[in-house]
């Protein structure tokens, strides 16, 4: 729709995890380094947590793309609280048959699989995404599976990825033994204002556009409403491009981003309670100064976002003064 108008070869802002668009901000680079460390140094348990939409799954996909043939990975991508028989899910993740077998048979099959892979010089890693949904009993079963050893080597490595609730879950007294086995862990934080500007510019370049498109004020507002969470940035920025295309706008300015946020809040498709009750008016009234394109160059100090940038009260949302 807007791709040809803005010179893209593909959509720059999608919500699907795509390692090709990965931007390694400081927190993302650190999280990925921890993942790599856990995998390469044979860490028993590695735990990565972060808020919804902060890029955890994209990091996992990027990790999987870089692993060699000597590593066998099983991925459970959407763990649920009502998980059923854990061993069935584990065997399915590694492409092993599991139907019609009792628990003892399932365990025996998985143990033989681990030993066979070890004999071939291959390591086995089980990655569980959305791990905050697991029950303590299931986590304890995972710990028991990780006890399968050969000589001094642990045959199964575990990587748990989940929302912040996973950290609270692992603090429970009955999971003390599990927590003590965690060798590498990191909590992925949101991006700063500067990182958000770099993130937007990076995705535009990957999509095929070198020229700036979002103004500095638009990027500041995007950061404020999204709090630096990549998925929210993508949702708002993608819709802003649609609005810009509809209006024939050569640049995506603050007013366009504001219109997107206003409309999404009013329809309930975007929950932004942290921005409620802020003033929409520019200090001093009158017209806003002309906006300059956002520059992705690093700056010595972090840009400041004005506290009165936007009002997102669902009950009474007013358009910014002009």
PDB file of C-alpha atoms in Angstrom:
ATOM      1  CA  UNK A   1       0.000   0.000   0.000  1.00  0.00           C
ATOM      2  CA  UNK A   2       2.507   2.625   1.150  1.00  0.00           C
ATOM      3  CA  UNK A   3       5.649   0.705   0.159  1.00  0.00           C
ATOM      4  CA  UNK A   4       6.107   2.208  -3.319  1.00  0.00           C
ATOM      5  CA  UNK A   5       5.118   5.687  -2.107  1.00  0.00           C
ATOM      6  CA  UNK A   6       7.890   5.748   0.524  1.00  0.00           C
ATOM      7  CA  UNK A   7      10.417   3.676  -1.426  1.00  0.00           C
ATOM      8  CA  UNK A   8      10.353   0.440   0.556  1.00  0.00           C
ATOM      9  CA  UNK A   9      11.061  -3.008  -0.820  1.00  0.00           C
ATOM     10  CA  UNK A  10       9.154  -4.504   2.134  1.00  0.00           C
ATOM     11  CA  UNK A  11       7.210  -3.322   5.158  1.00  0.00           C
ATOM     12  CA  UNK A  12       9.622  -1.882   7.746  1.00  0.00           C
ATOM     13  CA  UNK A  13       7.413  -2.285  10.809  1.00  0.00           C
ATOM     14  CA  UNK A  14       5.780  -5.669  11.340  1.00  0.00           C
ATOM     15  CA  UNK A  15       4.988  -7.397  14.621  1.00  0.00           C
ATOM     16  CA  UNK A  16       6.229 -10.812  13.483  1.00  0.00           C
ATOM     17  CA  UNK A  17       9.665 -11.801  14.873  1.00  0.00           C
ATOM     18  CA  UNK A  18      12.099 -11.292  11.983  1.00  0.00           C
ATOM     19  CA  UNK A  19      15.839 -11.696  12.691  1.00  0.00           C
ATOM     20  CA  UNK A  20      16.559  -9.866   9.440  1.00  0.00           C
ATOM     21  CA  UNK A  21      15.329  -6.643  11.058  1.00  0.00           C
ATOM     22  CA  UNK A  22      17.070  -7.216  14.394  1.00  0.00           C
ATOM     23  CA  UNK A  23      18.531  -4.055  15.875  1.00  0.00           C
ATOM     24  CA  UNK A  24      20.970  -4.742  18.691  1.00  0.00           C
ATOM     25  CA  UNK A  25      20.420  -1.881  21.104  1.00  0.00           C
ATOM     26  CA  UNK A  26      22.562  -1.981  24.246  1.00  0.00           C
ATOM     27  CA  UNK A  27      20.070  -4.119  26.220  1.00  0.00           C
ATOM     28  CA  UNK A  28      19.415  -6.399  23.228  1.00  0.00           C
ATOM     29  CA  UNK A  29      23.142  -6.848  22.605  1.00  0.00           C
ATOM     30  CA  UNK A  30      23.618  -7.771  26.259  1.00  0.00           C
ATOM     31  CA  UNK A  31      20.720 -10.240  26.229  1.00  0.00           C
ATOM     32  CA  UNK A  32      22.083 -11.892  23.104  1.00  0.00           C
ATOM     33  CA  UNK A  33      25.569 -12.087  24.622  1.00  0.00           C
ATOM     34  CA  UNK A  34      24.100 -13.876  27.647  1.00  0.00           C
ATOM     35  CA  UNK A  35      22.256 -16.304  25.364  1.00  0.00           C
ATOM     36  CA  UNK A  36      25.442 -17.016  23.418  1.00  0.00           C
ATOM     37  CA  UNK A  37      27.427 -17.440  26.607  1.00  0.00           C
ATOM     38  CA  UNK A  38      24.888 -19.904  27.978  1.00  0.00           C
ATOM     39  CA  UNK A  39      24.881 -21.967  24.800  1.00  0.00           C
ATOM     40  CA  UNK A  40      28.600 -21.954  24.055  1.00  0.00           C
ATOM     41  CA  UNK A  41      29.727 -22.497  27.652  1.00  0.00           C
ATOM     42  CA  UNK A  42      27.315 -25.386  28.229  1.00  0.00           C
ATOM     43  CA  UNK A  43      25.381 -23.544  30.943  1.00  0.00           C
ATOM     44  CA  UNK A  44      22.816 -25.817  32.556  1.00  0.00           C
ATOM     45  CA  UNK A  45      20.028 -23.241  32.732  1.00  0.00           C
ATOM     46  CA  UNK A  46      19.854 -19.882  30.939  1.00  0.00           C
ATOM     47  CA  UNK A  47      16.963 -17.494  31.670  1.00  0.00           C
ATOM     48  CA  UNK A  48      16.009 -14.403  29.624  1.00  0.00           C
ATOM     49  CA  UNK A  49      13.081 -12.255  30.753  1.00  0.00           C
ATOM     50  CA  UNK A  50      11.509  -9.058  29.461  1.00  0.00           C
ATOM     51  CA  UNK A  51       8.228  -7.231  28.982  1.00  0.00           C
ATOM     52  CA  UNK A  52       5.728  -8.216  26.299  1.00  0.00           C
ATOM     53  CA  UNK A  53       6.942  -7.161  22.857  1.00  0.00           C
ATOM     54  CA  UNK A  54      10.490  -6.243  23.865  1.00  0.00           C
ATOM     55  CA  UNK A  55      12.120  -8.573  21.317  1.00  0.00           C
ATOM     56  CA  UNK A  56      12.848 -11.806  23.212  1.00  0.00           C
ATOM     57  CA  UNK A  57      11.521 -14.142  20.520  1.00  0.00           C
ATOM     58  CA  UNK A  58      13.421 -12.287  17.790  1.00  0.00           C
ATOM     59  CA  UNK A  59      16.644 -12.817  19.757  1.00  0.00           C
ATOM     60  CA  UNK A  60      15.880 -16.537  20.008  1.00  0.00           C
ATOM     61  CA  UNK A  61      15.283 -16.743  16.239  1.00  0.00           C
ATOM     62  CA  UNK A  62      18.567 -14.909  15.651  1.00  0.00           C
ATOM     63  CA  UNK A  63      20.356 -17.344  17.963  1.00  0.00           C
ATOM     64  CA  UNK A  64      18.886 -20.361  16.165  1.00  0.00           C
ATOM     65  CA  UNK A  65      20.042 -19.013  12.798  1.00  0.00           C
ATOM     66  CA  UNK A  66      23.627 -18.879  14.041  1.00  0.00           C
ATOM     67  CA  UNK A  67      23.932 -22.306  15.654  1.00  0.00           C
ATOM     68  CA  UNK A  68      26.103 -24.954  14.028  1.00  0.00           C
ATOM     69  CA  UNK A  69      25.223 -28.515  13.043  1.00  0.00           C
ATOM     70  CA  UNK A  70      26.815 -29.838  16.240  1.00  0.00           C
ATOM     71  CA  UNK A  71      23.914 -28.439  18.288  1.00  0.00           C
ATOM     72  CA  UNK A  72      20.485 -30.075  18.284  1.00  0.00           C
ATOM     73  CA  UNK A  73      17.725 -27.672  19.356  1.00  0.00           C
ATOM     74  CA  UNK A  74      14.180 -28.388  20.443  1.00  0.00           C
ATOM     75  CA  UNK A  75      11.849 -25.377  20.650  1.00  0.00           C
ATOM     76  CA  UNK A  76       8.599 -25.139  22.587  1.00  0.00           C
ATOM     77  CA  UNK A  77       7.419 -21.754  21.391  1.00  0.00           C
ATOM     78  CA  UNK A  78       4.219 -21.165  23.349  1.00  0.00           C
ATOM     79  CA  UNK A  79       4.190 -22.831  26.739  1.00  0.00           C
ATOM     80  CA  UNK A  80       0.792 -22.978  28.446  1.00  0.00           C
ATOM     81  CA  UNK A  81      -0.202 -23.387  32.087  1.00  0.00           C
ATOM     82  CA  UNK A  82      -2.260 -26.447  31.188  1.00  0.00           C
ATOM     83  CA  UNK A  83       0.817 -28.078  29.721  1.00  0.00           C
ATOM     84  CA  UNK A  84      -0.236 -31.706  30.042  1.00  0.00           C
ATOM     85  CA  UNK A  85       2.513 -34.318  29.944  1.00  0.00           C
ATOM     86  CA  UNK A  86       5.840 -32.486  29.797  1.00  0.00           C
ATOM     87  CA  UNK A  87       7.767 -35.355  28.225  1.00  0.00           C
ATOM     88  CA  UNK A  88       5.352 -35.503  25.299  1.00  0.00           C
ATOM     89  CA  UNK A  89       6.012 -31.844  24.525  1.00  0.00           C
ATOM     90  CA  UNK A  90       9.770 -32.329  24.866  1.00  0.00           C
ATOM     91  CA  UNK A  91       9.825 -35.339  22.543  1.00  0.00           C
ATOM     92  CA  UNK A  92       7.664 -33.498  20.015  1.00  0.00           C
ATOM     93  CA  UNK A  93      10.063 -30.522  20.113  1.00  0.00           C
ATOM     94  CA  UNK A  94      12.877 -32.834  18.987  1.00  0.00           C
ATOM     95  CA  UNK A  95      10.764 -34.634  16.419  1.00  0.00           C
ATOM     96  CA  UNK A  96      10.605 -37.876  18.381  1.00  0.00           C
ATOM     97  CA  UNK A  97       7.548 -40.195  18.500  1.00  0.00           C
ATOM     98  CA  UNK A  98       5.570 -40.092  21.738  1.00  0.00           C
ATOM     99  CA  UNK A  99       2.006 -41.290  21.060  1.00  0.00           C
ATOM    100  CA  UNK A 100       0.694 -44.270  23.010  1.00  0.00           C
ATOM    101  CA  UNK A 101       3.579 -44.422  25.487  1.00  0.00           C
ATOM    102  CA  UNK A 102       3.440 -44.255  29.262  1.00  0.00           C
ATOM    103  CA  UNK A 103       5.657 -41.853  31.216  1.00  0.00           C
ATOM    104  CA  UNK A 104       8.396 -44.402  31.928  1.00  0.00           C
ATOM    105  CA  UNK A 105       8.658 -45.217  28.227  1.00  0.00           C
ATOM    106  CA  UNK A 106       8.755 -41.535  27.319  1.00  0.00           C
ATOM    107  CA  UNK A 107      11.581 -40.887  29.766  1.00  0.00           C
ATOM    108  CA  UNK A 108      13.521 -43.915  28.519  1.00  0.00           C
ATOM    109  CA  UNK A 109      13.181 -42.788  24.901  1.00  0.00           C
ATOM    110  CA  UNK A 110      14.347 -39.265  25.701  1.00  0.00           C
ATOM    111  CA  UNK A 111      17.286 -40.478  27.786  1.00  0.00           C
ATOM    112  CA  UNK A 112      18.439 -42.775  24.967  1.00  0.00           C
ATOM    113  CA  UNK A 113      18.093 -39.865  22.530  1.00  0.00           C
ATOM    114  CA  UNK A 114      20.319 -37.645  24.685  1.00  0.00           C
ATOM    115  CA  UNK A 115      22.964 -40.349  25.012  1.00  0.00           C
ATOM    116  CA  UNK A 116      22.915 -41.049  21.260  1.00  0.00           C
ATOM    117  CA  UNK A 117      23.335 -37.370  20.441  1.00  0.00           C
ATOM    118  CA  UNK A 118      26.181 -37.093  22.937  1.00  0.00           C
ATOM    119  CA  UNK A 119      27.852 -40.103  21.330  1.00  0.00           C
ATOM    120  CA  UNK A 120      27.688 -38.313  17.962  1.00  0.00           C
ATOM    121  CA  UNK A 121      29.397 -35.257  19.451  1.00  0.00           C
ATOM    122  CA  UNK A 122      26.207 -33.202  19.341  1.00  0.00           C
ATOM    123  CA  UNK A 123      24.841 -31.085  22.184  1.00  0.00           C
ATOM    124  CA  UNK A 124      21.127 -30.930  22.943  1.00  0.00           C
ATOM    125  CA  UNK A 125      19.373 -27.689  23.928  1.00  0.00           C
ATOM    126  CA  UNK A 126      15.723 -27.270  24.851  1.00  0.00           C
ATOM    127  CA  UNK A 127      14.353 -23.726  24.504  1.00  0.00           C
ATOM    128  CA  UNK A 128      10.985 -22.872  26.074  1.00  0.00           C
ATOM    129  CA  UNK A 129       9.368 -19.560  25.151  1.00  0.00           C
ATOM    130  CA  UNK A 130       6.587 -17.996  27.276  1.00  0.00           C
ATOM    131  CA  UNK A 131       8.013 -19.964  30.206  1.00  0.00           C
ATOM    132  CA  UNK A 132       6.225 -17.730  32.726  1.00  0.00           C
ATOM    133  CA  UNK A 133       3.146 -19.897  32.060  1.00  0.00           C
ATOM    134  CA  UNK A 134       4.768 -23.045  33.430  1.00  0.00           C
ATOM    135  CA  UNK A 135       3.694 -24.399  36.784  1.00  0.00           C
ATOM    136  CA  UNK A 136       6.268 -24.998  39.549  1.00  0.00           C
ATOM    137  CA  UNK A 137       5.696 -28.740  39.198  1.00  0.00           C
ATOM    138  CA  UNK A 138       6.587 -28.563  35.497  1.00  0.00           C
ATOM    139  CA  UNK A 139       9.742 -26.570  36.203  1.00  0.00           C
ATOM    140  CA  UNK A 140      10.770 -29.153  38.765  1.00  0.00           C
ATOM    141  CA  UNK A 141      10.265 -31.882  36.154  1.00  0.00           C
ATOM    142  CA  UNK A 142      12.547 -29.938  33.813  1.00  0.00           C
ATOM    143  CA  UNK A 143      15.190 -29.793  36.519  1.00  0.00           C
ATOM    144  CA  UNK A 144      14.989 -33.555  36.918  1.00  0.00           C
ATOM    145  CA  UNK A 145      15.401 -34.040  33.141  1.00  0.00           C
ATOM    146  CA  UNK A 146      18.541 -31.922  33.243  1.00  0.00           C
ATOM    147  CA  UNK A 147      20.057 -34.390  35.716  1.00  0.00           C
ATOM    148  CA  UNK A 148      20.732 -36.862  32.895  1.00  0.00           C
ATOM    149  CA  UNK A 149      24.529 -36.874  32.685  1.00  0.00           C
ATOM    150  CA  UNK A 150      27.355 -38.713  30.942  1.00  0.00           C
ATOM    151  CA  UNK A 151      30.575 -38.719  32.934  1.00  0.00           C
ATOM    152  CA  UNK A 152      31.061 -35.035  33.830  1.00  0.00           C
ATOM    153  CA  UNK A 153      28.970 -33.643  31.001  1.00  0.00           C
ATOM    154  CA  UNK A 154      25.369 -32.505  31.279  1.00  0.00           C
ATOM    155  CA  UNK A 155      23.449 -33.884  28.300  1.00  0.00           C
ATOM    156  CA  UNK A 156      20.585 -31.362  28.254  1.00  0.00           C
ATOM    157  CA  UNK A 157      20.832 -27.574  28.366  1.00  0.00           C
ATOM    158  CA  UNK A 158      17.736 -25.517  29.110  1.00  0.00           C
ATOM    159  CA  UNK A 159      16.940 -21.993  27.932  1.00  0.00           C
ATOM    160  CA  UNK A 160      13.844 -20.388  29.453  1.00  0.00           C
ATOM    161  CA  UNK A 161      12.450 -17.201  27.928  1.00  0.00           C
ATOM    162  CA  UNK A 162       9.507 -15.357  29.422  1.00  0.00           C
ATOM    163  CA  UNK A 163       7.833 -12.259  30.765  1.00  0.00           C
ATOM    164  CA  UNK A 164       8.820 -10.663  34.113  1.00  0.00           C
ATOM    165  CA  UNK A 165       6.447 -13.042  35.930  1.00  0.00           C
ATOM    166  CA  UNK A 166       8.997 -15.774  35.263  1.00  0.00           C
ATOM    167  CA  UNK A 167      11.456 -14.062  37.600  1.00  0.00           C
ATOM    168  CA  UNK A 168       8.835 -13.984  40.346  1.00  0.00           C
ATOM    169  CA  UNK A 169       8.023 -17.634  39.713  1.00  0.00           C
ATOM    170  CA  UNK A 170      11.660 -18.688  40.058  1.00  0.00           C
ATOM    171  CA  UNK A 171      11.898 -16.912  43.432  1.00  0.00           C
ATOM    172  CA  UNK A 172       9.367 -19.281  44.994  1.00  0.00           C
ATOM    173  CA  UNK A 173      10.815 -21.350  47.864  1.00  0.00           C
ATOM    174  CA  UNK A 174       9.883 -24.682  46.266  1.00  0.00           C
ATOM    175  CA  UNK A 175      11.982 -23.773  43.212  1.00  0.00           C
ATOM    176  CA  UNK A 176      15.146 -22.973  45.140  1.00  0.00           C
ATOM    177  CA  UNK A 177      16.999 -25.960  43.664  1.00  0.00           C
ATOM    178  CA  UNK A 178      15.964 -24.891  40.167  1.00  0.00           C
ATOM    179  CA  UNK A 179      17.143 -21.299  40.709  1.00  0.00           C
ATOM    180  CA  UNK A 180      20.514 -22.467  41.984  1.00  0.00           C
ATOM    181  CA  UNK A 181      21.097 -24.210  38.664  1.00  0.00           C
ATOM    182  CA  UNK A 182      20.720 -21.007  36.627  1.00  0.00           C
ATOM    183  CA  UNK A 183      24.156 -20.184  35.211  1.00  0.00           C
ATOM    184  CA  UNK A 184      23.251 -17.196  33.011  1.00  0.00           C
ATOM    185  CA  UNK A 185      20.306 -14.825  33.189  1.00  0.00           C
ATOM    186  CA  UNK A 186      19.333 -11.354  31.999  1.00  0.00           C
ATOM    187  CA  UNK A 187      16.293  -9.084  32.128  1.00  0.00           C
ATOM    188  CA  UNK A 188      15.789  -7.313  28.804  1.00  0.00           C
ATOM    189  CA  UNK A 189      14.872  -3.656  29.285  1.00  0.00           C
ATOM    190  CA  UNK A 190      13.197  -1.271  26.849  1.00  0.00           C
ATOM    191  CA  UNK A 191      15.123   1.062  24.556  1.00  0.00           C
ATOM    192  CA  UNK A 192      16.124   4.640  25.346  1.00  0.00           C
ATOM    193  CA  UNK A 193      15.078   7.636  23.231  1.00  0.00           C
ATOM    194  CA  UNK A 194      18.347   7.571  21.295  1.00  0.00           C
ATOM    195  CA  UNK A 195      18.075   3.821  20.753  1.00  0.00           C
ATOM    196  CA  UNK A 196      14.501   4.271  19.526  1.00  0.00           C
ATOM    197  CA  UNK A 197      15.699   6.788  16.917  1.00  0.00           C
ATOM    198  CA  UNK A 198      18.425   4.366  15.820  1.00  0.00           C
ATOM    199  CA  UNK A 199      15.916   1.501  15.793  1.00  0.00           C
ATOM    200  CA  UNK A 200      13.514   3.357  13.497  1.00  0.00           C
ATOM    201  CA  UNK A 201      16.320   4.395  11.129  1.00  0.00           C
ATOM    202  CA  UNK A 202      17.672   0.822  11.078  1.00  0.00           C
ATOM    203  CA  UNK A 203      14.342  -0.700  10.107  1.00  0.00           C
ATOM    204  CA  UNK A 204      13.831   1.902   7.401  1.00  0.00           C
ATOM    205  CA  UNK A 205      17.252   1.036   5.917  1.00  0.00           C
ATOM    206  CA  UNK A 206      16.629  -2.712   6.020  1.00  0.00           C
ATOM    207  CA  UNK A 207      13.297  -2.112   4.259  1.00  0.00           C
ATOM    208  CA  UNK A 208      15.101  -0.232   1.492  1.00  0.00           C
ATOM    209  CA  UNK A 209      14.934   3.466   2.386  1.00  0.00           C
ATOM    210  CA  UNK A 210      18.109   5.414   3.224  1.00  0.00           C
ATOM    211  CA  UNK A 211      16.566   8.875   3.588  1.00  0.00           C
ATOM    212  CA  UNK A 212      15.055  10.006   6.918  1.00  0.00           C
ATOM    213  CA  UNK A 213      11.296   9.667   7.088  1.00  0.00           C
ATOM    214  CA  UNK A 214      10.230  10.206  10.713  1.00  0.00           C
ATOM    215  CA  UNK A 215      10.904  13.641  12.205  1.00  0.00           C
ATOM    216  CA  UNK A 216      12.735  14.041  15.503  1.00  0.00           C
ATOM    217  CA  UNK A 217       9.510  15.053  17.269  1.00  0.00           C
ATOM    218  CA  UNK A 218       7.701  12.049  15.796  1.00  0.00           C
ATOM    219  CA  UNK A 219      10.416   9.733  17.125  1.00  0.00           C
ATOM    220  CA  UNK A 220      10.269  11.357  20.558  1.00  0.00           C
ATOM    221  CA  UNK A 221       6.513  10.864  20.689  1.00  0.00           C
ATOM    222  CA  UNK A 222       6.876   7.277  19.458  1.00  0.00           C
ATOM    223  CA  UNK A 223       9.298   6.589  22.286  1.00  0.00           C
ATOM    224  CA  UNK A 224       7.068   8.209  24.868  1.00  0.00           C
ATOM    225  CA  UNK A 225       3.917   6.311  23.953  1.00  0.00           C
ATOM    226  CA  UNK A 226       5.731   2.994  23.455  1.00  0.00           C
ATOM    227  CA  UNK A 227       8.170   3.385  26.342  1.00  0.00           C
ATOM    228  CA  UNK A 228      10.816   2.004  24.001  1.00  0.00           C
ATOM    229  CA  UNK A 229       9.096  -1.356  23.483  1.00  0.00           C
ATOM    230  CA  UNK A 230       9.795  -2.535  19.900  1.00  0.00           C
ATOM    231  CA  UNK A 231       6.424  -4.150  19.238  1.00  0.00           C
ATOM    232  CA  UNK A 232       4.518  -0.996  20.223  1.00  0.00           C
ATOM    233  CA  UNK A 233       6.870   1.127  18.130  1.00  0.00           C
ATOM    234  CA  UNK A 234       6.171  -1.144  15.153  1.00  0.00           C
ATOM    235  CA  UNK A 235       2.397  -1.032  15.599  1.00  0.00           C
ATOM    236  CA  UNK A 236       2.263   2.761  15.832  1.00  0.00           C
ATOM    237  CA  UNK A 237       4.882   3.435  13.150  1.00  0.00           C
ATOM    238  CA  UNK A 238       3.235   1.091  10.655  1.00  0.00           C
ATOM    239  CA  UNK A 239      -0.135   2.790  11.088  1.00  0.00           C
ATOM    240  CA  UNK A 240       1.536   6.219  10.874  1.00  0.00           C
ATOM    241  CA  UNK A 241       2.871   5.227   7.458  1.00  0.00           C
ATOM    242  CA  UNK A 242      -0.669   4.362   6.360  1.00  0.00           C
ATOM    243  CA  UNK A 243      -1.934   7.737   7.619  1.00  0.00           C
ATOM    244  CA  UNK A 244       0.971   9.499   5.911  1.00  0.00           C
ATOM    245  CA  UNK A 245       0.292   7.720   2.625  1.00  0.00           C
ATOM    246  CA  UNK A 246      -3.396   8.627   2.818  1.00  0.00           C
ATOM    247  CA  UNK A 247      -2.501  12.303   3.286  1.00  0.00           C
ATOM    248  CA  UNK A 248       0.321  12.274   0.734  1.00  0.00           C
ATOM    249  CA  UNK A 249       2.800  13.316   3.435  1.00  0.00           C
ATOM    250  CA  UNK A 250       6.472  13.219   2.464  1.00  0.00           C
ATOM    251  CA  UNK A 251       7.537  13.039   6.122  1.00  0.00           C
ATOM    252  CA  UNK A 252       5.945  11.361   9.138  1.00  0.00           C
ATOM    253  CA  UNK A 253       5.681  14.146  11.690  1.00  0.00           C
ATOM    254  CA  UNK A 254       4.467  14.346  15.270  1.00  0.00           C
ATOM    255  CA  UNK A 255       0.904  15.213  14.266  1.00  0.00           C
ATOM    256  CA  UNK A 256       0.552  12.011  12.247  1.00  0.00           C
ATOM    257  CA  UNK A 257       1.909   9.885  15.079  1.00  0.00           C
ATOM    258  CA  UNK A 258      -0.383  11.685  17.494  1.00  0.00           C
ATOM    259  CA  UNK A 259      -3.408  10.992  15.276  1.00  0.00           C
ATOM    260  CA  UNK A 260      -2.551   7.281  15.206  1.00  0.00           C
ATOM    261  CA  UNK A 261      -2.185   7.067  18.971  1.00  0.00           C
ATOM    262  CA  UNK A 262      -5.350   9.085  19.575  1.00  0.00           C
ATOM    263  CA  UNK A 263      -7.411   6.850  17.283  1.00  0.00           C
ATOM    264  CA  UNK A 264      -5.999   3.599  18.667  1.00  0.00           C
ATOM    265  CA  UNK A 265      -6.614   4.684  22.240  1.00  0.00           C
ATOM    266  CA  UNK A 266     -10.173   5.709  21.437  1.00  0.00           C
ATOM    267  CA  UNK A 267     -10.926   2.359  19.770  1.00  0.00           C
ATOM    268  CA  UNK A 268      -9.295   0.446  22.621  1.00  0.00           C
ATOM    269  CA  UNK A 269      -6.729  -1.265  20.380  1.00  0.00           C
ATOM    270  CA  UNK A 270      -3.869   0.395  22.264  1.00  0.00           C
ATOM    271  CA  UNK A 271      -3.563   0.528  26.056  1.00  0.00           C
ATOM    272  CA  UNK A 272      -1.444   3.496  27.130  1.00  0.00           C
ATOM    273  CA  UNK A 273      -2.555   4.317  30.651  1.00  0.00           C
ATOM    274  CA  UNK A 274       0.926   5.628  31.515  1.00  0.00           C
ATOM    275  CA  UNK A 275       0.286   8.681  29.309  1.00  0.00           C
ATOM    276  CA  UNK A 276      -3.149   9.623  30.575  1.00  0.00           C
ATOM    277  CA  UNK A 277      -3.805  13.107  31.978  1.00  0.00           C
ATOM    278  CA  UNK A 278      -0.974  14.875  30.170  1.00  0.00           C
ATOM    279  CA  UNK A 279      -1.486  18.165  28.360  1.00  0.00           C
ATOM    280  CA  UNK A 280      -1.778  18.193  24.573  1.00  0.00           C
ATOM    281  CA  UNK A 281      -0.764  21.802  24.146  1.00  0.00           C
ATOM    282  CA  UNK A 282       2.652  23.061  23.241  1.00  0.00           C
ATOM    283  CA  UNK A 283       3.975  25.344  25.972  1.00  0.00           C
ATOM    284  CA  UNK A 284       3.187  28.959  25.238  1.00  0.00           C
ATOM    285  CA  UNK A 285       0.497  28.066  22.676  1.00  0.00           C
ATOM    286  CA  UNK A 286       0.638  29.004  19.017  1.00  0.00           C
ATOM    287  CA  UNK A 287       2.155  27.036  16.168  1.00  0.00           C
ATOM    288  CA  UNK A 288       4.771  24.358  16.739  1.00  0.00           C
ATOM    289  CA  UNK A 289       8.177  25.005  15.186  1.00  0.00           C
ATOM    290  CA  UNK A 290       8.995  23.160  11.944  1.00  0.00           C
ATOM    291  CA  UNK A 291      10.146  19.610  12.592  1.00  0.00           C
ATOM    292  CA  UNK A 292      13.513  18.326  11.445  1.00  0.00           C
ATOM    293  CA  UNK A 293      14.130  14.733  10.312  1.00  0.00           C
ATOM    294  CA  UNK A 294      15.316  12.422  13.077  1.00  0.00           C
ATOM    295  CA  UNK A 295      19.067  11.891  12.954  1.00  0.00           C
ATOM    296  CA  UNK A 296      20.306   8.445  14.024  1.00  0.00           C
ATOM    297  CA  UNK A 297      23.779   9.718  14.922  1.00  0.00           C
ATOM    298  CA  UNK A 298      24.797   9.110  18.567  1.00  0.00           C
ATOM    299  CA  UNK A 299      24.595  12.077  20.879  1.00  0.00           C
ATOM    300  CA  UNK A 300      26.585  12.735  24.082  1.00  0.00           C
ATOM    301  CA  UNK A 301      23.428  13.253  26.106  1.00  0.00           C
ATOM    302  CA  UNK A 302      20.038  11.597  25.965  1.00  0.00           C
ATOM    303  CA  UNK A 303      17.324  13.758  24.329  1.00  0.00           C
ATOM    304  CA  UNK A 304      14.651  14.877  26.739  1.00  0.00           C
ATOM    305  CA  UNK A 305      10.998  14.209  26.065  1.00  0.00           C
ATOM    306  CA  UNK A 306       8.737  16.997  27.296  1.00  0.00           C
ATOM    307  CA  UNK A 307       6.266  15.971  29.969  1.00  0.00           C
ATOM    308  CA  UNK A 308       3.485  17.806  28.164  1.00  0.00           C
ATOM    309  CA  UNK A 309       3.907  16.118  24.794  1.00  0.00           C
ATOM    310  CA  UNK A 310       0.540  14.382  24.560  1.00  0.00           C
ATOM    311  CA  UNK A 311      -2.784  13.815  26.255  1.00  0.00           C
ATOM    312  CA  UNK A 312      -4.188  10.330  25.881  1.00  0.00           C
ATOM    313  CA  UNK A 313      -7.140  10.432  28.228  1.00  0.00           C
ATOM    314  CA  UNK A 314      -9.707   8.103  26.665  1.00  0.00           C
ATOM    315  CA  UNK A 315     -12.551  10.213  27.968  1.00  0.00           C
ATOM    316  CA  UNK A 316     -11.487  13.492  26.371  1.00  0.00           C
ATOM    317  CA  UNK A 317      -8.734  13.466  23.784  1.00  0.00           C
ATOM    318  CA  UNK A 318      -8.047  16.789  22.158  1.00  0.00           C
ATOM    319  CA  UNK A 319      -5.988  17.532  19.108  1.00  0.00           C
ATOM    320  CA  UNK A 320      -2.691  19.391  19.637  1.00  0.00           C
ATOM    321  CA  UNK A 321      -2.702  23.147  19.284  1.00  0.00           C
ATOM    322  CA  UNK A 322      -1.447  24.540  15.994  1.00  0.00           C
TER     323      UNK A 322
END
